[in-house]
Amino acid sequence: MAKLGVNIDHVATIRQARKAACPDPIEAARLSEEAGCDSIVCHLREDRRHIVDADVIGLKKTVRTRLNLEMSAAKDIVDFACRIKPEQVTIVPEKRQEVTTEGGLDVCRNFTKVRSVISRLNGKSIDVSLFVNPDLKQIDASVRAGAKIIEIHTGEYANASTGKARAKQLTILKKAVHHAVSIGLEVNAGHGLDYDNVTDVAVIEGINELNIGHSIIARAVFVGIGCAVEEMIGRIK
Ligand code: PXP
C-alpha cells in the first residue's frame, strides 16, 4: 500500500489570513500522525505566504514520522534547509505569482544547479526528492543529477476534464512510474489528489508515497483533521 504524506500548508494559510496564532500547523501535524500518516509535508515558499521559518523549526522538533520540506532551489532556502536538516527535501519550481506549484522541475534545463543542490543537501544527510512531470527525459535527468527519489506531478491527471483525458493521463503516469522504478528510483506522487481521484493512482504498482494537502485540509474543516486523514488512508487502502 502506498504511504501517505500529509501536506499541512493550508492550515498555515488559514492562520496567515489573520496573521493570528491559530490554527497551528504543528498541532495539525501531530493529529495527522496520530491518525496514521507516514510523513508530514510543508512548503516553505520564498514569499512565506503560508508556512514560515518558525513552523519548519517547530515541525523539525516535533514530527515523529518524517518531515519532508518542499522548497525551491534558491540559495537562502537551501542554506535554511542545511541548518534545520529535515529528513527529506523535495525540490520544486517556484513562481511568485502562482497560486500553487504549476509544473514539475525542469531538471534538464537546470541540471548543474540541481545537481549541486542535491549534493549539498545529501552532504547534510538530507534525502532529496525532485518534483517532476511524468516525462521520461526529466526522470532520466533526475538520476543523472544524483536524485534517489522523485515525486511525479499528478496535476495534469487531477485536472483532466473528461474521462478520456483522465485515462490518457493515467497511462502517462503509469509509464513514468514504471520507468522510474526500473532505473532504481524511489517514486512518490502528488498534486491535486482528492478522495475520488486518489484510488486509481494508489493502485499503480511501484508508488511509494502519495503527498496530499488541499483535499485533506478542506475535508478537515468539516470533519476534523484526524478523520480527514483516516478517510484518505482508507481510500488509498
Ligand atoms: N506535492 C508537491 C510537490 C506540492 O507542491 C504540493 C502542493 O504544495 C503537493 C504535493 C500537494 O498538492 P495538493 O495540495 O494539491 O494535494
Coordinates of N, CA and C and ligand atoms in Angstrom, one line a residue:
M1 N 0.8 -1.2 0.0 CA 0.0 0.0 0.0 C 0.9 1.3 0.0
A2 N 0.5 2.2 -0.8 CA 1.2 3.5 -0.8 C 1.1 4.2 0.5
K3 N 2.2 4.8 0.9 CA 2.2 5.6 2.2 C 1.5 6.9 1.9
L4 N 1.1 7.6 3.0 CA 0.5 9.0 2.9 C 1.4 10.0 3.6
G5 N 1.7 11.0 2.8 CA 2.3 12.2 3.4 C 1.3 13.3 3.4
V6 N 1.1 13.9 4.6 CA 0.0 15.0 4.7 C 0.7 16.3 4.6
N7 N 0.3 17.1 3.6 CA 0.8 18.5 3.4 C -0.1 19.4 4.2
I8 N 0.5 20.1 5.2 CA -0.3 20.9 6.1 C -0.2 22.5 5.8
D9 N 0.3 22.8 4.6 CA 0.4 24.2 4.2 C -0.8 25.0 4.5
H10 N -2.0 24.4 4.2 CA -3.2 25.2 4.2 C -3.8 25.4 5.6
V11 N -3.2 24.7 6.6 CA -3.5 25.1 7.9 C -2.9 26.5 8.2
A12 N -1.7 26.6 7.7 CA -1.0 27.9 7.9 C -1.6 29.0 7.0
T13 N -2.2 28.6 5.9 CA -2.9 29.6 5.0 C -4.0 30.3 5.8
I14 N -4.8 29.4 6.6 CA -5.9 30.0 7.4 C -5.3 30.9 8.5
R15 N -4.3 30.4 9.1 CA -3.7 31.3 10.2 C -3.2 32.6 9.6
Q16 N -2.5 32.6 8.4 CA -1.9 33.8 7.9 C -3.0 34.8 7.4
A17 N -4.2 34.2 7.1 CA -5.3 35.1 6.7 C -5.6 36.2 7.7
R18 N -5.3 35.9 9.0 CA -5.5 36.8 10.1 C -4.2 37.2 10.8
K19 N -3.1 36.6 10.3 CA -1.8 36.8 11.0 C -2.0 36.5 12.4
A20 N -2.7 35.4 12.7 CA -3.0 35.0 14.1 C -2.1 33.9 14.5
A21 N -2.4 33.3 15.7 CA -1.5 32.2 16.2 C -2.1 30.9 15.9
C22 N -3.4 30.9 15.5 CA -4.1 29.6 15.2 C -4.8 29.7 13.8
P23 N -5.0 28.5 13.2 CA -4.7 27.2 13.6 C -3.2 26.9 13.5
D24 N -2.7 26.0 14.3 CA -1.2 25.8 14.4 C -0.9 24.6 13.5
P25 N 0.0 24.7 12.5 CA 0.4 23.6 11.7 C 1.0 22.5 12.5
I26 N 1.7 22.8 13.6 CA 2.4 21.8 14.4 C 1.3 20.9 15.0
E27 N 0.2 21.5 15.5 CA -0.9 20.7 16.0 C -1.5 19.8 14.9
A28 N -1.6 20.4 13.8 CA -2.2 19.6 12.6 C -1.3 18.4 12.3
A29 N 0.0 18.6 12.4 CA 1.0 17.5 12.1 C 0.8 16.4 13.1
R30 N 0.7 16.9 14.4 CA 0.6 15.9 15.5 C -0.7 15.0 15.3
L31 N -1.8 15.7 15.0 CA -3.0 15.0 14.8 C -3.0 14.1 13.6
S32 N -2.4 14.5 12.5 CA -2.3 13.7 11.3 C -1.4 12.5 11.6
E33 N -0.4 12.6 12.3 CA 0.5 11.5 12.7 C -0.3 10.5 13.6
E34 N -1.1 11.0 14.5 CA -1.9 10.2 15.4 C -2.9 9.4 14.5
A35 N -3.4 10.0 13.4 CA -4.4 9.4 12.6 C -3.7 8.3 11.6
G36 N -2.4 8.3 11.6 CA -1.7 7.2 10.9 C -1.0 7.6 9.6
C37 N -0.7 8.9 9.4 CA 0.0 9.2 8.2 C 1.5 8.9 8.3
D38 N 2.2 8.8 7.2 CA 3.6 8.3 7.2 C 4.6 9.5 7.2
S39 N 4.2 10.6 6.8 CA 5.1 11.8 6.8 C 4.3 13.1 6.8
I40 N 5.0 14.1 7.2 CA 4.4 15.5 7.2 C 5.2 16.3 6.1
V41 N 4.4 16.9 5.3 CA 5.0 17.7 4.2 C 4.6 19.2 4.4
C42 N 5.6 20.1 4.2 CA 5.2 21.5 4.2 C 6.1 22.2 3.2
H43 N 5.6 23.3 2.6 CA 6.3 24.0 1.6 C 6.7 25.4 2.1
L44 N 8.0 25.6 2.3 CA 8.4 27.0 2.7 C 8.6 27.8 1.4
R45 N 7.6 28.6 1.1 CA 7.7 29.4 -0.2 C 8.6 30.6 0.1
E46 N 9.1 31.1 -1.0 CA 10.0 32.2 -0.9 C 9.3 33.4 -0.3
D47 N 8.0 33.6 -0.6 CA 7.2 34.7 -0.1 C 6.6 34.4 1.3
R48 N 6.8 33.3 1.8 CA 6.3 32.9 3.2 C 4.8 33.1 3.3
R49 N 4.1 32.8 2.2 CA 2.7 33.1 2.2 C 1.9 32.2 3.2
H50 N 2.4 31.0 3.5 CA 1.7 30.2 4.5 C 2.7 29.7 5.6
I51 N 3.4 28.7 5.2 CA 4.4 28.2 6.2 C 5.5 29.2 6.4
V52 N 5.9 29.5 7.6 CA 7.0 30.4 7.9 C 8.2 29.6 8.5
D53 N 9.3 30.3 8.6 CA 10.5 29.6 9.1 C 10.3 28.9 10.5
A54 N 9.6 29.7 11.4 CA 9.4 29.1 12.7 C 8.5 27.8 12.7
D55 N 7.7 27.7 11.7 CA 6.9 26.5 11.6 C 7.8 25.3 11.3
V56 N 8.7 25.5 10.4 CA 9.6 24.4 10.0 C 10.5 24.0 11.1
I57 N 11.0 25.0 11.9 CA 11.8 24.8 13.0 C 11.0 24.0 14.1
G58 N 9.8 24.4 14.3 CA 8.9 23.7 15.3 C 8.6 22.3 14.8
L59 N 8.3 22.1 13.5 CA 8.0 20.8 13.0 C 9.2 19.8 13.1
K60 N 10.3 20.4 12.8 CA 11.5 19.5 12.9 C 11.7 19.0 14.3
K61 N 11.3 19.8 15.3 CA 11.4 19.3 16.7 C 10.3 18.3 17.1
T62 N 9.2 18.4 16.5 CA 8.0 17.7 17.0 C 7.5 16.5 16.1
V63 N 7.9 16.5 14.8 CA 7.4 15.5 13.9 C 8.0 14.2 14.3
R64 N 7.2 13.1 14.5 CA 7.7 11.8 14.9 C 8.0 10.9 13.7
T65 N 7.3 11.2 12.6 CA 7.4 10.3 11.4 C 8.6 10.8 10.6
R66 N 8.3 11.6 9.6 CA 9.4 12.2 8.8 C 8.9 13.5 8.3
L67 N 9.8 14.5 8.3 CA 9.5 15.8 7.8 C 10.1 16.0 6.4
N68 N 9.1 16.2 5.4 CA 9.5 16.4 4.0 C 9.3 17.9 3.7
L69 N 10.4 18.6 3.6 CA 10.3 20.1 3.3 C 10.3 20.3 1.8
E70 N 9.2 20.8 1.3 CA 9.2 21.3 -0.2 C 9.8 22.6 -0.2
M71 N 10.6 22.9 -1.2 CA 11.2 24.2 -1.4 C 11.8 24.4 -2.7
S72 N 12.1 25.6 -3.1 CA 12.8 25.9 -4.3 C 14.3 25.7 -4.1
A73 N 15.0 25.8 -5.2 CA 16.5 25.6 -5.1 C 17.2 26.9 -4.8
A74 N 16.5 28.0 -4.4 CA 17.1 29.3 -4.1 C 18.1 29.2 -3.0
K75 N 19.2 29.9 -3.1 CA 20.3 29.7 -2.1 C 19.9 29.9 -0.7
D76 N 19.2 30.9 -0.4 CA 18.9 31.2 1.1 C 18.0 30.1 1.6
I77 N 17.1 29.5 0.8 CA 16.2 28.4 1.3 C 17.1 27.2 1.5
V78 N 18.0 26.9 0.6 CA 18.9 25.7 0.7 C 19.7 25.9 1.9
D79 N 20.2 27.1 2.2 CA 21.0 27.4 3.4 C 20.2 27.0 4.6
F80 N 18.9 27.5 4.6 CA 18.0 27.2 5.8 C 17.8 25.7 6.0
A81 N 17.6 25.0 4.9 CA 17.3 23.5 5.0 C 18.6 22.9 5.6
C82 N 19.8 23.3 5.1 CA 21.0 22.7 5.6 C 21.2 23.0 7.2
R83 N 20.6 24.1 7.6 CA 20.7 24.3 9.1 C 19.6 23.5 9.8
I84 N 18.4 23.4 9.3 CA 17.3 22.7 10.0 C 17.4 21.2 9.9
K85 N 17.9 20.7 8.8 CA 18.0 19.3 8.5 C 16.8 18.5 8.6
P86 N 15.7 18.8 7.8 CA 14.6 17.9 7.7 C 15.1 16.5 7.2
E87 N 14.3 15.5 7.4 CA 14.7 14.2 6.9 C 14.8 14.2 5.4
Q88 N 13.8 14.9 4.8 CA 13.8 14.9 3.3 C 13.5 16.3 2.8
V89 N 14.1 16.7 1.7 CA 13.7 17.9 1.0 C 13.2 17.5 -0.4
T90 N 12.1 18.1 -0.8 CA 11.6 17.9 -2.2 C 11.8 19.3 -2.9
I91 N 12.5 19.2 -4.0 CA 12.8 20.5 -4.7 C 11.7 20.7 -5.7
V92 N 11.1 21.8 -5.7 CA 10.0 22.2 -6.6 C 10.4 23.5 -7.3
P93 N 9.8 23.7 -8.5 CA 10.0 25.0 -9.1 C 9.1 26.0 -8.4
E94 N 9.4 27.3 -8.4 CA 8.5 28.2 -7.7 C 8.4 29.5 -8.5
K95 N 7.2 29.9 -8.7 CA 7.0 31.3 -9.3 C 6.2 32.1 -8.3
R96 N 6.6 33.3 -8.1 CA 5.9 34.2 -7.1 C 4.4 34.3 -7.3
Q97 N 4.0 34.5 -8.6 CA 2.6 34.8 -8.9 C 1.7 33.5 -8.9
E98 N 2.2 32.3 -8.9 CA 1.4 31.2 -9.0 C 0.6 30.9 -7.7
V99 N -0.6 30.3 -7.9 CA -1.5 30.0 -6.7 C -0.9 28.8 -6.0
T100 N -0.5 27.8 -6.8 CA 0.2 26.6 -6.3 C 1.2 26.2 -7.3
T101 N 2.1 25.2 -7.0 CA 3.1 24.8 -7.9 C 2.5 24.3 -9.2
E102 N 2.9 24.9 -10.3 CA 2.2 24.7 -11.5 C 2.7 23.6 -12.3
G103 N 4.0 23.3 -12.2 CA 4.5 22.2 -13.1 C 5.7 21.6 -12.4
G104 N 6.3 20.6 -13.0 CA 7.5 19.9 -12.4 C 8.7 20.7 -12.7
L105 N 9.8 20.3 -12.0 CA 11.1 21.0 -12.1 C 11.7 20.6 -13.5
D106 N 12.3 21.6 -14.1 CA 12.9 21.3 -15.4 C 14.4 20.9 -15.1
V107 N 14.6 19.7 -14.8 CA 15.9 19.2 -14.4 C 16.9 19.3 -15.5
C108 N 16.4 19.0 -16.8 CA 17.2 19.1 -17.9 C 17.9 20.4 -18.1
R109 N 17.0 21.5 -18.0 CA 17.5 22.8 -18.2 C 18.3 23.4 -17.0
N110 N 18.0 22.9 -15.8 CA 18.7 23.5 -14.6 C 19.6 22.4 -14.0
F111 N 20.2 21.6 -14.9 CA 20.9 20.4 -14.5 C 22.0 20.7 -13.5
T112 N 22.9 21.6 -13.8 CA 24.1 21.9 -13.0 C 23.7 22.4 -11.6
K113 N 22.7 23.3 -11.6 CA 22.2 23.8 -10.3 C 21.6 22.7 -9.5
V114 N 20.7 21.9 -10.1 CA 20.0 20.9 -9.3 C 21.0 19.8 -8.8
R115 N 22.0 19.5 -9.6 CA 23.0 18.5 -9.2 C 23.7 19.0 -8.0
S116 N 24.1 20.3 -8.0 CA 24.9 20.9 -6.9 C 24.0 21.0 -5.6
V117 N 22.7 21.3 -5.8 CA 21.9 21.4 -4.6 C 21.7 20.0 -4.0
I118 N 21.5 19.0 -4.8 CA 21.3 17.6 -4.3 C 22.6 17.3 -3.5
S119 N 23.7 17.6 -4.1 CA 25.0 17.2 -3.4 C 25.2 17.9 -2.1
R120 N 24.8 19.2 -2.1 CA 24.9 19.9 -0.8 C 24.0 19.3 0.3
L121 N 22.7 19.1 -0.1 CA 21.8 18.6 0.9 C 22.1 17.2 1.3
N122 N 22.5 16.3 0.4 CA 23.0 15.0 0.7 C 24.1 15.0 1.7
G123 N 25.0 16.0 1.5 CA 26.2 16.2 2.4 C 25.8 16.5 3.8
K124 N 24.5 16.9 4.0 CA 24.0 17.2 5.4 C 23.1 16.0 5.8
S125 N 23.2 14.9 5.1 CA 22.4 13.7 5.4 C 20.9 13.9 5.2
I126 N 20.5 14.8 4.3 CA 19.1 15.0 3.9 C 18.8 14.3 2.6
D127 N 17.8 13.5 2.7 CA 17.3 12.8 1.4 C 16.7 13.9 0.5
V128 N 16.9 13.7 -0.8 CA 16.4 14.7 -1.7 C 15.5 14.1 -2.8
S129 N 14.3 14.6 -2.9 CA 13.4 14.2 -4.0 C 13.2 15.4 -4.9
L130 N 13.0 15.0 -6.2 CA 12.8 16.1 -7.2 C 11.3 15.9 -7.7
F131 N 10.6 17.1 -7.7 CA 9.2 17.1 -8.2 C 9.2 17.3 -9.7
V132 N 8.9 16.2 -10.4 CA 9.0 16.3 -11.9 C 7.7 15.9 -12.6
N133 N 7.5 16.4 -13.8 CA 6.4 15.9 -14.6 C 6.6 14.5 -15.0
P134 N 5.5 13.7 -15.3 CA 5.7 12.4 -15.8 C 6.3 12.3 -17.1
D135 N 7.5 12.7 -17.2 CA 8.2 12.9 -18.5 C 9.6 12.1 -18.4
L136 N 9.7 11.1 -19.3 CA 10.9 10.2 -19.1 C 12.2 10.9 -19.2
K137 N 12.3 12.0 -20.0 CA 13.5 12.8 -20.1 C 13.9 13.4 -18.8
Q138 N 12.9 14.0 -18.1 CA 13.1 14.6 -16.8 C 13.5 13.5 -15.7
I139 N 12.9 12.4 -15.9 CA 13.2 11.3 -14.9 C 14.6 10.8 -15.1
D140 N 15.0 10.6 -16.3 CA 16.4 10.2 -16.6 C 17.4 11.3 -16.1
A141 N 17.1 12.5 -16.3 CA 18.0 13.6 -15.9 C 18.1 13.7 -14.4
S142 N 17.0 13.3 -13.7 CA 17.0 13.3 -12.2 C 18.0 12.3 -11.7
V143 N 18.0 11.2 -12.3 CA 19.0 10.1 -11.9 C 20.4 10.7 -12.1
R144 N 20.6 11.2 -13.3 CA 22.0 11.7 -13.6 C 22.4 12.9 -12.7
A145 N 21.4 13.6 -12.2 CA 21.7 14.7 -11.3 C 22.0 14.2 -9.8
G146 N 21.8 12.9 -9.6 CA 22.1 12.3 -8.3 C 20.9 12.1 -7.4
A147 N 19.7 12.3 -7.9 CA 18.5 12.0 -7.1 C 18.3 10.5 -6.9
K148 N 17.8 10.2 -5.7 CA 17.4 8.8 -5.5 C 15.9 8.7 -5.4
I149 N 15.3 9.9 -5.2 CA 13.8 9.9 -5.1 C 13.2 10.9 -6.0
I150 N 12.1 10.6 -6.6 CA 11.3 11.7 -7.3 C 9.9 11.7 -6.9
E151 N 9.2 12.8 -7.1 CA 7.8 12.9 -6.9 C 7.2 13.2 -8.2
I152 N 6.3 12.4 -8.7 CA 5.7 12.7 -10.0 C 4.5 13.6 -9.8
H153 N 4.5 14.6 -10.7 CA 3.4 15.6 -10.6 C 2.1 15.0 -11.2
T154 N 1.1 14.9 -10.4 CA -0.2 14.3 -10.8 C -1.2 15.4 -11.2
G155 N -0.8 16.6 -11.4 CA -1.7 17.7 -11.6 C -2.5 17.6 -12.9
E156 N -1.8 17.2 -14.0 CA -2.5 17.0 -15.3 C -3.6 16.0 -15.2
Y157 N -3.3 14.9 -14.5 CA -4.2 13.8 -14.3 C -5.4 14.4 -13.5
A158 N -5.1 15.1 -12.4 CA -6.2 15.6 -11.5 C -7.1 16.6 -12.2
N159 N -6.5 17.4 -13.1 CA -7.2 18.4 -13.7 C -7.9 18.0 -15.0
A160 N -7.7 16.7 -15.4 CA -8.3 16.3 -16.7 C -9.9 16.4 -16.6
S161 N -10.4 17.0 -17.6 CA -11.9 17.4 -17.5 C -12.8 16.3 -18.1
T162 N -12.3 15.3 -18.8 CA -13.1 14.2 -19.3 C -12.5 12.9 -18.9
G163 N -13.4 11.9 -18.9 CA -12.9 10.5 -18.6 C -11.8 10.1 -19.5
K164 N -11.9 10.4 -20.8 CA -10.9 10.0 -21.8 C -9.6 10.7 -21.5
A165 N -9.6 12.0 -21.2 CA -8.4 12.7 -20.9 C -7.8 12.2 -19.6
R166 N -8.6 11.8 -18.6 CA -8.0 11.3 -17.4 C -7.4 9.9 -17.6
A167 N -8.0 9.1 -18.4 CA -7.5 7.8 -18.7 C -6.1 7.9 -19.4
K168 N -6.0 8.9 -20.3 CA -4.8 9.2 -21.0 C -3.7 9.6 -20.0
Q169 N -4.0 10.5 -19.1 CA -3.0 11.0 -18.1 C -2.6 9.8 -17.2
L170 N -3.6 8.9 -16.9 CA -3.3 7.8 -16.0 C -2.2 6.9 -16.7
T171 N -2.4 6.7 -18.0 CA -1.5 5.9 -18.7 C -0.1 6.5 -18.7
I172 N 0.0 7.8 -18.9 CA 1.2 8.5 -18.8 C 1.9 8.4 -17.4
L173 N 1.1 8.5 -16.4 CA 1.6 8.3 -15.0 C 2.2 6.9 -14.8
K174 N 1.4 5.9 -15.3 CA 1.9 4.5 -15.1 C 3.2 4.3 -15.8
K175 N 3.3 4.8 -17.0 CA 4.5 4.6 -17.8 C 5.7 5.3 -17.1
A176 N 5.5 6.5 -16.5 CA 6.5 7.2 -15.8 C 6.9 6.5 -14.6
V177 N 6.0 6.0 -13.8 CA 6.3 5.3 -12.6 C 7.1 4.0 -12.9
H178 N 6.6 3.3 -13.9 CA 7.3 2.0 -14.2 C 8.7 2.3 -14.6
H179 N 8.9 3.3 -15.5 CA 10.3 3.7 -15.9 C 11.2 4.1 -14.8
A180 N 10.6 4.9 -13.9 CA 11.4 5.4 -12.8 C 11.8 4.3 -11.8
V181 N 10.9 3.4 -11.6 CA 11.2 2.3 -10.7 C 12.3 1.4 -11.3
S182 N 12.1 1.2 -12.7 CA 13.1 0.3 -13.4 C 14.5 0.8 -13.3
I183 N 14.7 2.1 -13.2 CA 16.0 2.7 -13.1 C 16.5 3.0 -11.7
G184 N 15.7 2.4 -10.7 CA 16.2 2.4 -9.3 C 15.7 3.5 -8.5
L185 N 14.8 4.3 -9.0 CA 14.3 5.5 -8.1 C 13.2 5.1 -7.2
E186 N 13.2 5.8 -6.0 CA 12.0 5.7 -5.2 C 11.0 6.7 -5.7
V187 N 9.8 6.3 -5.9 CA 8.8 7.1 -6.6 C 7.6 7.5 -5.8
N188 N 7.5 8.8 -5.6 CA 6.3 9.3 -4.9 C 5.4 10.1 -5.9
A189 N 4.3 10.5 -5.5 CA 3.4 11.2 -6.5 C 2.5 12.1 -5.7
G190 N 2.1 13.2 -6.3 CA 1.2 14.1 -5.7 C 0.9 15.3 -6.5
H191 N -0.1 16.1 -6.0 CA -0.7 17.3 -6.5 C -2.0 17.1 -7.1
G192 N -3.0 17.8 -6.4 CA -4.4 17.7 -6.9 C -5.1 16.4 -6.6
L193 N -4.5 15.6 -5.8 CA -5.2 14.3 -5.5 C -6.3 14.5 -4.5
D194 N -7.4 13.9 -4.6 CA -8.5 14.0 -3.7 C -9.1 12.7 -3.4
Y195 N -10.2 12.7 -2.6 CA -10.8 11.4 -2.2 C -11.4 10.5 -3.3
D196 N -11.6 11.1 -4.5 CA -12.1 10.4 -5.6 C -11.0 9.9 -6.5
N197 N -10.2 10.9 -6.9 CA -9.2 10.5 -8.0 C -7.9 9.8 -7.4
V198 N -7.8 9.7 -6.1 CA -6.6 9.1 -5.5 C -6.6 7.6 -5.8
T199 N -7.7 6.9 -5.9 CA -7.7 5.5 -5.9 C -7.0 4.9 -7.1
D200 N -7.2 5.5 -8.3 CA -6.5 5.0 -9.5 C -5.0 5.2 -9.5
V201 N -4.6 6.2 -8.7 CA -3.2 6.4 -8.6 C -2.6 5.5 -7.5
A202 N -3.3 5.3 -6.5 CA -2.8 4.5 -5.4 C -2.5 3.0 -5.8
V203 N -3.2 2.6 -6.8 CA -3.0 1.2 -7.2 C -1.9 1.0 -8.2
I204 N -1.3 2.1 -8.6 CA -0.2 2.0 -9.6 C 1.0 1.3 -8.9
E205 N 1.4 0.2 -9.4 CA 2.5 -0.6 -8.7 C 3.8 0.2 -8.7
G206 N 4.4 0.3 -7.6 CA 5.7 0.9 -7.5 C 5.7 2.3 -6.8
I207 N 4.5 2.8 -6.6 CA 4.4 4.1 -5.9 C 4.6 3.9 -4.4
N208 N 5.6 4.7 -3.9 CA 6.0 4.5 -2.5 C 5.1 5.4 -1.6
E209 N 4.8 6.6 -2.0 CA 4.1 7.6 -1.1 C 3.3 8.6 -1.9
L210 N 2.1 8.9 -1.4 CA 1.3 10.0 -2.0 C 1.3 11.2 -1.1
N211 N 1.6 12.4 -1.7 CA 1.6 13.6 -0.9 C 0.4 14.4 -1.2
I212 N -0.4 14.6 -0.2 CA -1.7 15.2 -0.4 C -2.0 16.3 0.6
G213 N -2.4 17.5 0.1 CA -2.7 18.6 1.0 C -4.1 19.2 1.0
H214 N -4.4 19.9 -0.1 CA -5.6 20.7 -0.1 C -6.8 19.9 0.2
S215 N -7.0 18.7 -0.5 CA -8.3 18.0 -0.3 C -8.4 17.5 1.2
I216 N -7.3 17.2 1.8 CA -7.4 16.7 3.2 C -7.7 17.9 4.1
I217 N -7.1 19.0 3.9 CA -7.4 20.2 4.8 C -8.8 20.7 4.6
A218 N -9.2 20.7 3.3 CA -10.6 21.1 3.0 C -11.6 20.2 3.7
R219 N -11.4 18.9 3.7 CA -12.3 18.0 4.4 C -12.2 18.2 5.9
A220 N -11.0 18.5 6.4 CA -10.8 18.6 7.8 C -11.6 19.8 8.4
V221 N -12.0 20.8 7.6 CA -12.8 21.9 8.0 C -14.1 21.3 8.5
F222 N -14.6 20.3 7.9 CA -15.9 19.7 8.3 C -15.9 18.6 9.3
V223 N -14.8 17.7 9.2 CA -14.8 16.5 10.0 C -13.7 16.4 11.0
G224 N -12.8 17.4 10.9 CA -11.6 17.3 11.8 C -10.5 16.7 11.0
I225 N -9.3 17.1 11.4 CA -8.1 16.6 10.6 C -7.9 15.1 10.8
G226 N -8.1 14.6 12.0 CA -7.9 13.2 12.3 C -8.8 12.3 11.4
C227 N -10.1 12.7 11.3 CA -11.0 11.9 10.5 C -10.6 12.1 9.0
A228 N -10.3 13.3 8.6 CA -9.9 13.5 7.2 C -8.7 12.7 6.8
V229 N -7.7 12.6 7.6 CA -6.6 11.7 7.3 C -6.9 10.3 7.3
E230 N -7.7 9.8 8.3 CA -8.1 8.4 8.3 C -8.9 8.1 7.1
E231 N -9.8 9.0 6.6 CA -10.6 8.7 5.4 C -9.7 8.5 4.2
M232 N -8.7 9.4 4.1 CA -7.8 9.3 3.0 C -7.0 8.0 3.0
I233 N -6.5 7.6 4.2 CA -5.8 6.4 4.3 C -6.7 5.2 3.8
G234 N -8.0 5.3 4.2 CA -9.0 4.3 3.8 C -9.2 4.3 2.3
R235 N -9.2 5.4 1.7 CA -9.3 5.5 0.2 C -8.1 4.8 -0.5
I236 N -6.9 5.1 0.1 CA -5.7 4.6 -0.5 C -5.7 3.1 -0.4
K237 N -6.1 2.6 0.8 CA -6.2 1.1 1.0 C -7.2 0.5 0.1
Ligands
PXP1 N1 3.5 17.6 -3.8 C1 4.1 18.8 -4.1 C2 5.5 18.8 -4.6 C3 3.4 20.0 -4.0 O1 4.0 21.2 -4.3 C4 2.1 20.0 -3.5 C5 1.4 21.3 -3.2 O2 2.0 22.0 -2.2 C6 1.5 18.8 -3.1 C7 2.2 17.6 -3.3 C8 0.1 18.7 -2.5 O3 -0.8 19.1 -3.5 P1 -2.3 19.3 -3.1 O4 -2.3 20.4 -2.1 O5 -3.0 19.7 -4.4 O6 -2.8 18.0 -2.6

